[in-house]
């Protein structure tokens, strides 16, 4: 993400402008403010920097969340070009509408996922319209396979991310149980932990996932 | 009795709970709150068993980031920049968005943005000025659809290397209608609008860059009859149609 010759965009209140397009040997610009290293910032710190309009912050938010947003759009629309366009749309419109993001209402990732959901739904509606139209025009009548609902797909992707992010041994326990179909006694043996400990980790992990899923996918609209 | 404890509900959903007691079963039967919580936890266990992994290495983040920068930069240099708060996230469609009748084709923008940044250098240079005349590479006759009159031809050209479609039709349009030329994919799912056909029935259209070297399945040439209703979509009424050889 450190393009040495890319356009540098600097935020000023209410608008964005190109600051410099010349080669820049410095690895990253010095950021005015408390943070010089967004790479190490917590999500809460990033959310606040984003809301303040810090351009370097947008880049870090993009670095962390673009793969998630892209994967949701790509899987929902089954098209890499649609995945790219939606991802681009989401970050551009989120940046332009950043005044609408309120830190106290929920996480930034949840807000971005909410925008993604709207964009995908729009695209699916348009596509359905086009598909019906072309079928009417060409007299083809392919049966459209009913896709998995968008919210279920988003939940699955978010859950996979959250499970992958759980600390050890909670993460290993849930991955073995959920993704590899192991029984809890098998997991206890494999990780050399008492069965009761394994079960109690699994229970807490599930309750954590429940909280995270609500936090991330139910941004008030 | 009181609600089931969060631990008890989680264990039930995970299938690691001791069997529910008669009192717990009775409570679940009568308490919508506990049933709904157990339902959500069970749903999470179910979805958690069907992982959908994000693979960052497969995501073209550099290209997307470049496009975002171009878009934000071009917006900033536009004379009338709107306030960021003027556009809430689920933005209503704007006039500028209306012509997007074939949404997936918008990835042209990514190409355009890359070109702006000089990432695509020299593309097409070799073909410029190599040919100085128009060359017909393939053609088809255009036949009327049931209930329609008219006949014509559609020819795929290279004009000094540039791909174009030339259409000629011998019948005029109805007075209260105009005509539009389309390329429809044989998959029956996608189409490009090429442009309005003048009343004399003759016009030449540049092809979308994506089809510059091959038609990629967009072999059906269709001429539609359009009412003056401002709707950019195909009217579903076609006058003539033909299929270019693949
Ligand atoms: Zn209850």
Coordinates of C-alpha atoms and ligand atoms in Angstrom, one line a residue:
Chain A
X1 CA 0.0 0.0 0.0
X2 CA 3.0 2.3 0.0
X3 CA 2.9 3.5 -3.6
X4 CA 5.8 5.8 -3.9
X5 CA 4.4 7.7 -6.9
X6 CA 0.7 7.6 -6.2
X7 CA -1.5 10.7 -5.7
X8 CA -1.5 11.7 -2.1
X9 CA -4.8 12.9 -1.0
X10 CA -5.1 15.2 2.0
X11 CA -8.3 15.9 3.9
X12 CA -9.2 19.4 4.7
X13 CA -12.5 20.1 6.4
X14 CA -15.4 19.2 4.1
X15 CA -13.4 18.3 1.1
X16 CA -10.5 16.3 -0.3
X17 CA -7.8 17.5 -2.6
X18 CA -4.7 16.2 -4.2
X19 CA -1.7 17.3 -2.2
X20 CA 1.2 15.9 -4.2
X21 CA 1.7 13.5 -7.0
X22 CA 5.5 13.5 -7.1
X23 CA 7.7 10.7 -6.1
X24 CA 8.1 10.5 -2.4
X25 CA 10.8 8.5 -0.9
X26 CA 9.4 8.6 2.6
X27 CA 7.6 5.4 3.5
X28 CA 4.5 7.1 4.9
X29 CA 3.5 10.7 5.5
X30 CA 3.8 12.1 8.9
X31 CA 0.3 12.3 10.3
X32 CA -0.7 15.5 12.1
X33 CA -2.3 14.5 15.3
X34 CA -1.8 12.0 18.1
X35 CA -1.1 9.1 15.8
X36 CA 1.8 8.6 13.5
X37 CA 1.3 4.9 13.1
X38 CA -2.2 3.9 12.1
X39 CA -1.0 0.4 11.4
X40 CA -0.9 -0.2 15.2
X41 CA -4.1 1.6 16.0
X42 CA -7.1 -0.2 17.6
X43 CA -10.3 -0.3 15.6
X44 CA -11.8 2.3 18.0
X45 CA -8.9 4.7 17.4
X46 CA -9.2 4.1 13.6
X47 CA -12.9 4.7 13.8
X48 CA -12.4 8.1 15.5
X49 CA -9.6 9.1 13.0
X50 CA -11.9 8.1 10.1
X51 CA -14.7 10.2 11.5
X52 CA -12.3 13.2 11.9
X53 CA -11.5 12.9 8.2
X54 CA -7.9 11.7 8.5
X55 CA -6.8 10.5 5.0
X56 CA -4.0 8.3 6.3
X57 CA -6.6 6.7 8.4
X58 CA -8.8 5.9 5.4
X59 CA -5.9 4.1 3.9
X60 CA -5.5 1.9 7.0
X61 CA -9.2 1.2 7.2
X62 CA -9.1 0.2 3.6
X63 CA -6.1 -2.1 4.2
X64 CA -7.8 -3.9 7.0
X65 CA -11.4 -4.1 5.7
X66 CA -11.2 -4.1 1.9
X67 CA -10.6 -7.9 1.7
X68 CA -13.7 -8.4 3.8
X69 CA -15.9 -6.0 1.8
X70 CA -14.6 -7.4 -1.5
X71 CA -15.2 -11.0 -0.5
X72 CA -18.8 -10.2 0.6
X73 CA -19.5 -8.5 -2.7
X74 CA -17.6 -11.0 -4.8
X75 CA -19.4 -14.0 -3.3
X76 CA -22.8 -12.3 -3.3
X77 CA -22.6 -11.3 -7.0
X78 CA -20.3 -14.1 -8.2
X79 CA -18.2 -11.6 -10.2
X80 CA -14.8 -10.3 -9.5
X81 CA -15.4 -7.0 -11.4
X82 CA -18.6 -6.4 -9.4
X83 CA -16.6 -7.2 -6.3
X84 CA -14.1 -4.5 -7.3
X85 CA -16.7 -1.9 -8.2
X86 CA -18.7 -2.4 -5.0
X87 CA -15.6 -2.2 -2.8
X88 CA -14.5 1.0 -4.5
X89 CA -18.0 2.4 -4.2
X90 CA -18.3 1.5 -0.6
X91 CA -15.0 3.2 0.5
X92 CA -15.6 6.3 -1.7
X93 CA -19.1 6.9 -0.5
X94 CA -18.2 6.0 3.1
X95 CA -15.5 8.6 3.0
X96 CA -17.7 11.2 1.5
X97 CA -20.4 10.5 4.0
X98 CA -18.1 10.1 7.0
X99 CA -20.0 12.8 8.9
X100 CA -22.8 10.4 9.1
X101 CA -20.7 7.8 10.9
X102 CA -21.1 8.1 14.7
X103 CA -18.6 6.2 16.8
X104 CA -21.0 5.7 19.6
X105 CA -23.6 4.0 17.4
X106 CA -21.5 1.0 16.4
X107 CA -18.3 -0.2 14.9
X108 CA -16.8 1.2 11.7
X109 CA -16.7 -2.3 10.1
X110 CA -20.4 -2.7 10.8
X111 CA -21.1 0.6 9.2
X112 CA -19.1 -0.3 6.1
X113 CA -20.8 -3.7 5.9
X114 CA -24.2 -1.9 6.1
X115 CA -23.2 0.2 3.1
X116 CA -22.0 -2.9 1.3
X117 CA -25.3 -4.6 2.0
X118 CA -27.2 -1.7 0.4
X119 CA -24.9 -1.6 -2.6
X120 CA -25.1 -5.3 -3.3
X121 CA -28.9 -5.3 -2.9
X122 CA -29.2 -2.5 -5.4
X123 CA -26.9 -4.4 -7.8
X124 CA -28.9 -7.6 -7.4
X125 CA -32.2 -5.8 -8.0
X126 CA -30.7 -4.1 -11.2
X127 CA -29.4 -7.5 -12.3
X128 CA -32.7 -9.2 -11.8
X129 CA -34.4 -6.5 -13.8
X130 CA -31.8 -6.8 -16.6
X131 CA -32.0 -10.6 -16.5
X132 CA -35.8 -10.6 -16.8
X133 CA -35.6 -8.0 -19.5
X134 CA -33.1 -9.9 -21.6
X135 CA -35.1 -13.1 -21.1
X136 CA -38.2 -11.3 -22.3
X137 CA -36.3 -9.8 -25.2
X138 CA -34.6 -13.0 -26.3
X139 CA -37.3 -15.4 -25.3
X140 CA -34.9 -17.4 -23.1
X141 CA -36.2 -18.6 -19.8
X142 CA -33.3 -19.9 -17.8
X143 CA -34.4 -20.8 -14.4
X144 CA -32.7 -18.5 -12.0
X145 CA -31.1 -20.4 -9.1
X146 CA -32.2 -18.9 -5.9
X147 CA -29.1 -17.6 -4.2
X148 CA -28.3 -17.8 -0.6
X149 CA -29.8 -14.8 1.1
X150 CA -27.4 -11.9 1.4
X151 CA -27.6 -11.6 5.2
X152 CA -26.8 -15.3 5.7
X153 CA -23.8 -14.9 3.4
X154 CA -22.6 -11.8 5.3
X155 CA -23.1 -13.6 8.6
X156 CA -21.1 -16.6 7.4
X157 CA -18.2 -14.4 6.2
X158 CA -18.2 -12.3 9.4
X159 CA -18.3 -15.4 11.6
X160 CA -15.4 -17.1 9.7
X161 CA -13.4 -13.9 10.3
X162 CA -14.3 -13.7 14.0
X163 CA -13.5 -17.4 14.5
X164 CA -10.2 -17.0 12.8
X165 CA -9.4 -14.1 15.1
X166 CA -10.2 -15.8 18.4
X167 CA -7.2 -16.1 20.7
X168 CA -5.6 -19.4 21.5
X169 CA -6.8 -21.9 22.6
X170 CA -10.3 -20.6 22.0
X171 CA -9.7 -20.2 18.3
X172 CA -8.2 -23.6 17.8
X173 CA -11.0 -25.3 19.8
X174 CA -13.8 -23.7 17.7
X175 CA -11.9 -24.2 14.4
X176 CA -11.4 -27.9 15.2
X177 CA -15.1 -28.3 16.3
X178 CA -16.7 -26.2 13.6
X179 CA -14.5 -26.5 10.6
X180 CA -13.0 -29.9 11.0
X181 CA -16.0 -31.6 12.7
X182 CA -14.0 -32.9 15.7
X183 CA -15.7 -33.9 18.9
X184 CA -14.9 -32.1 22.1
X185 CA -13.2 -35.2 23.7
X186 CA -11.0 -35.4 20.5
X187 CA -10.1 -31.8 20.8
X188 CA -9.3 -32.1 24.5
X189 CA -7.0 -34.9 23.7
X190 CA -5.4 -33.2 20.7
X191 CA -4.8 -29.9 22.6
X192 CA -3.9 -31.7 25.8
X193 CA -6.6 -29.8 27.8
X194 CA -9.2 -31.1 30.3
X195 CA -12.5 -31.7 28.6
X196 CA -14.3 -29.3 31.0
X197 CA -11.8 -26.5 30.0
X198 CA -12.4 -27.2 26.3
X199 CA -16.2 -27.0 26.7
X200 CA -16.0 -23.8 28.8
X201 CA -13.8 -22.1 26.1
X202 CA -16.3 -23.2 23.4
X203 CA -19.2 -21.8 25.4
X204 CA -17.5 -18.4 25.9
X205 CA -16.4 -18.3 22.3
X206 CA -20.0 -18.8 21.1
X207 CA -21.2 -16.1 23.4
X208 CA -18.5 -13.8 22.1
X209 CA -19.5 -14.6 18.5
X210 CA -23.1 -13.8 19.3
X211 CA -22.1 -10.4 20.6
X212 CA -19.7 -9.7 17.7
X213 CA -22.2 -10.7 15.0
X214 CA -24.9 -8.4 16.5
X215 CA -22.3 -5.6 16.7
X216 CA -21.1 -6.0 13.2
X217 CA -24.2 -6.8 11.2
X218 CA -26.9 -4.7 12.8
X219 CA -25.9 -1.2 12.3
X220 CA -29.0 0.9 12.9
X221 CA -30.2 2.3 9.6
Chain B
X1 CA -38.9 -20.6 36.7
X2 CA -36.3 -18.0 35.7
X3 CA -34.8 -17.7 32.2
X4 CA -32.2 -20.3 31.3
X5 CA -28.7 -19.0 32.0
X6 CA -26.6 -17.8 29.0
X7 CA -24.2 -20.6 29.6
X8 CA -27.0 -23.2 29.6
X9 CA -28.3 -21.8 26.3
X10 CA -24.8 -21.7 24.7
X11 CA -24.2 -25.3 25.8
X12 CA -27.5 -26.4 24.3
X13 CA -26.7 -24.8 21.0
X14 CA -23.2 -26.4 21.0
X15 CA -24.7 -29.8 21.9
X16 CA -22.6 -30.1 25.0
X17 CA -25.3 -29.5 27.6
X18 CA -26.6 -32.0 30.1
X19 CA -30.1 -33.0 29.0
X20 CA -32.6 -30.3 29.6
X21 CA -34.7 -30.9 32.8
X22 CA -38.5 -31.1 32.6
X23 CA -38.7 -27.6 34.2
X24 CA -36.3 -26.2 31.6
X25 CA -38.3 -27.7 28.7
X26 CA -41.5 -26.3 30.1
X27 CA -39.9 -22.9 30.4
X28 CA -38.6 -23.0 26.9
X29 CA -42.0 -23.9 25.6
X30 CA -43.5 -20.8 27.3
X31 CA -40.7 -18.2 27.0
X32 CA -40.3 -16.6 23.6
X33 CA -37.2 -14.8 24.8
X34 CA -35.3 -17.9 25.7
X35 CA -36.4 -19.7 22.5
X36 CA -35.3 -16.8 20.4
X37 CA -31.9 -16.6 22.1
X38 CA -31.4 -20.4 21.7
X39 CA -32.5 -20.1 18.1
X40 CA -29.9 -17.4 17.3
X41 CA -27.1 -19.3 19.1
X42 CA -28.0 -22.4 17.2
X43 CA -28.0 -20.5 13.9
X44 CA -24.5 -19.2 14.7
X45 CA -23.3 -22.7 15.4
X46 CA -24.9 -23.8 12.1
X47 CA -23.4 -21.0 10.1
X48 CA -20.1 -21.3 11.9
X49 CA -19.8 -24.8 10.5
X50 CA -19.9 -23.4 6.9
X51 CA -16.9 -21.2 6.8
X52 CA -16.5 -18.6 4.0
X53 CA -12.9 -17.5 4.1
X54 CA -11.5 -14.1 3.2
X55 CA -8.3 -14.6 1.3
X56 CA -6.6 -11.2 1.2
X57 CA -4.0 -12.4 -1.3
X58 CA -6.7 -12.9 -3.9
X59 CA -8.2 -9.4 -3.5
X60 CA -6.9 -6.8 -6.0
X61 CA -6.6 -4.2 -3.3
X62 CA -3.9 -2.1 -5.0
X63 CA -6.0 -1.6 -8.1
X64 CA -9.1 -0.8 -6.1
X65 CA -7.2 1.7 -3.9
X66 CA -5.8 3.4 -7.0
X67 CA -9.3 3.8 -8.3
X68 CA -10.5 5.2 -5.0
X69 CA -7.7 7.8 -5.0
X70 CA -8.5 8.8 -8.6
X71 CA -12.2 9.1 -7.8
X72 CA -11.7 11.2 -4.6
X73 CA -9.1 13.3 -6.4
X74 CA -11.2 14.0 -9.4
X75 CA -14.1 14.8 -7.2
X76 CA -12.0 17.3 -5.3
X77 CA -11.0 19.1 -8.4
X78 CA -14.5 19.3 -9.8
X79 CA -15.9 22.9 -9.6
X80 CA -18.9 22.1 -7.5
X81 CA -17.9 19.7 -4.7
X82 CA -20.7 18.7 -2.5
X83 CA -20.4 18.5 1.2
X84 CA -19.7 15.0 2.4
X85 CA -22.8 15.0 4.6
X86 CA -25.0 15.6 1.6
X87 CA -24.8 12.0 0.6
X88 CA -25.9 9.4 3.2
X89 CA -24.6 5.8 2.7
X90 CA -27.7 4.3 1.1
X91 CA -27.7 7.0 -1.5
X92 CA -30.7 7.3 -3.8
X93 CA -30.0 6.9 -7.4
X94 CA -28.8 10.1 -9.1
X95 CA -29.3 11.2 -12.7
X96 CA -25.7 10.3 -13.2
X97 CA -26.4 6.7 -12.2
X98 CA -29.4 6.2 -14.4
X99 CA -27.6 5.2 -17.6
X100 CA -26.0 2.3 -15.9
X101 CA -28.3 -0.2 -17.6
X102 CA -25.6 -2.9 -17.8
X103 CA -24.1 -2.6 -14.3
X104 CA -21.3 -5.1 -14.6
X105 CA -19.8 -3.0 -17.4
X106 CA -18.9 -0.3 -15.0
X107 CA -15.5 -2.0 -14.4
X108 CA -14.5 0.2 -17.4
X109 CA -13.9 2.7 -14.7
X110 CA -11.2 0.6 -13.2
X111 CA -9.5 0.5 -16.5
X112 CA -9.9 4.2 -17.1
X113 CA -8.6 5.0 -13.6
X114 CA -5.6 2.8 -14.2
X115 CA -5.0 4.5 -17.5
X116 CA -5.2 7.9 -15.8
X117 CA -2.4 6.8 -13.5
X118 CA -0.3 5.7 -16.3
X119 CA -0.4 2.1 -15.3
X120 CA -1.4 1.1 -18.8
X121 CA 1.3 2.5 -21.0
X122 CA 1.5 2.1 -24.7
X123 CA -1.6 -0.1 -25.1
X124 CA -2.8 0.2 -28.6
X125 CA 0.2 2.0 -29.9
X126 CA 1.2 -0.8 -32.3
X127 CA -2.2 -0.8 -34.0
X128 CA -2.4 2.9 -34.6
X129 CA -1.7 4.0 -38.2
X130 CA -1.0 0.4 -39.3
X131 CA -4.2 0.2 -41.2
X132 CA -5.5 3.2 -43.2
X133 CA -8.8 1.7 -44.4
X134 CA -12.0 0.1 -43.3
X135 CA -11.9 -3.7 -43.1
X136 CA -15.1 -5.8 -42.6
X137 CA -14.2 -8.7 -40.3
X138 CA -17.7 -10.3 -40.1
X139 CA -21.3 -9.5 -40.9
X140 CA -24.8 -10.8 -40.5
X141 CA -28.2 -10.0 -42.1
X142 CA -30.8 -8.4 -39.8
X143 CA -34.2 -10.1 -40.0
X144 CA -37.5 -8.7 -38.8
X145 CA -39.0 -10.2 -35.7
X146 CA -42.6 -11.6 -35.9
X147 CA -45.0 -8.7 -36.4
X148 CA -42.3 -6.3 -37.6
X149 CA -41.1 -5.2 -41.0
X150 CA -37.6 -4.2 -42.1
X151 CA -34.4 -5.8 -43.1
X152 CA -30.8 -4.8 -43.0
X153 CA -27.2 -5.8 -42.3
X154 CA -24.7 -5.4 -39.4
X155 CA -21.0 -5.5 -40.1
X156 CA -18.1 -5.7 -37.7
X157 CA -15.4 -3.3 -38.9
X158 CA -11.9 -2.3 -38.2
X159 CA -11.4 1.3 -39.0
X160 CA -7.7 2.0 -38.8
X161 CA -7.7 -0.8 -36.2
X162 CA -10.6 0.5 -34.2
X163 CA -13.4 -2.0 -33.8
X164 CA -16.8 -0.7 -34.9
X165 CA -20.3 -2.0 -35.7
X166 CA -22.0 -0.6 -38.8
X167 CA -25.7 -1.0 -39.1
X168 CA -28.0 -0.4 -42.1
X169 CA -31.7 -0.9 -42.1
X170 CA -34.1 -0.2 -44.9
X171 CA -37.2 0.5 -43.0
X172 CA -38.1 3.7 -41.1
X173 CA -39.1 3.9 -37.5
X174 CA -42.7 4.6 -36.4
X175 CA -43.2 8.4 -36.0
X176 CA -43.6 8.3 -32.2
X177 CA -40.7 6.0 -31.6
X178 CA -36.9 5.9 -32.0
X179 CA -34.6 3.0 -32.4
X180 CA -31.6 1.8 -30.4
X181 CA -28.8 -0.7 -31.3
X182 CA -27.8 -3.4 -28.8
X183 CA -25.2 -6.2 -28.5
X184 CA -26.8 -9.0 -26.5
X185 CA -24.8 -11.9 -25.1
X186 CA -25.7 -15.4 -26.1
X187 CA -25.8 -16.3 -22.4
X188 CA -29.1 -14.3 -22.5
X189 CA -28.1 -12.4 -19.4
X190 CA -26.1 -9.3 -20.5
X191 CA -26.4 -6.6 -23.1
X192 CA -24.6 -3.4 -24.2
X193 CA -26.5 -0.5 -25.6
X194 CA -24.4 0.9 -28.5
X195 CA -26.5 3.9 -29.3
X196 CA -29.5 5.5 -31.0
X197 CA -30.1 4.6 -34.7
X198 CA -30.8 7.7 -36.8
X199 CA -34.1 7.8 -38.8
X200 CA -32.3 7.0 -42.0
X201 CA -31.3 3.6 -40.5
X202 CA -27.6 4.0 -41.0
X203 CA -25.0 4.4 -38.3
X204 CA -21.6 3.2 -37.1
X205 CA -20.8 2.6 -33.5
X206 CA -17.5 2.1 -31.7
X207 CA -17.5 -1.1 -29.7
X208 CA -16.9 -1.1 -25.9
X209 CA -13.2 -1.6 -25.1
X210 CA -14.0 -5.0 -23.5
X211 CA -15.1 -6.3 -26.9
X212 CA -12.2 -4.8 -28.9
X213 CA -10.5 -8.0 -29.7
X214 CA -13.3 -10.5 -29.4
X215 CA -17.1 -10.3 -29.0
X216 CA -16.9 -12.4 -25.9
X217 CA -20.3 -13.9 -26.6
X218 CA -22.0 -10.5 -27.4
X219 CA -22.8 -11.8 -30.9
X220 CA -26.5 -10.9 -31.1
X221 CA -27.2 -7.6 -32.9
X222 CA -30.6 -6.2 -31.8
X223 CA -32.4 -3.1 -32.9
X224 CA -35.1 -2.1 -30.5
X225 CA -38.1 0.2 -30.9
X226 CA -38.1 2.7 -28.0
X227 CA -40.8 5.0 -26.7
X228 CA -39.8 8.5 -25.6
X229 CA -40.2 7.7 -21.9
X230 CA -36.8 8.4 -20.6
X231 CA -36.3 4.8 -19.5
X232 CA -32.8 3.7 -20.5
X233 CA -33.7 0.0 -20.4
X234 CA -34.5 -2.1 -23.5
X235 CA -38.2 -1.7 -24.4
X236 CA -38.6 -5.4 -25.0
X237 CA -39.8 -4.6 -28.5
X238 CA -37.3 -5.4 -31.2
X239 CA -37.6 -4.6 -34.9
X240 CA -34.8 -6.7 -36.4
X241 CA -32.1 -9.0 -35.1
X242 CA -29.1 -11.0 -36.4
X243 CA -26.3 -13.1 -35.0
X244 CA -22.7 -12.3 -35.9
X245 CA -20.5 -15.4 -36.4
X246 CA -18.6 -16.3 -33.2
Ligands
LIG1 ZN1 -36.8 -17.4 29.4

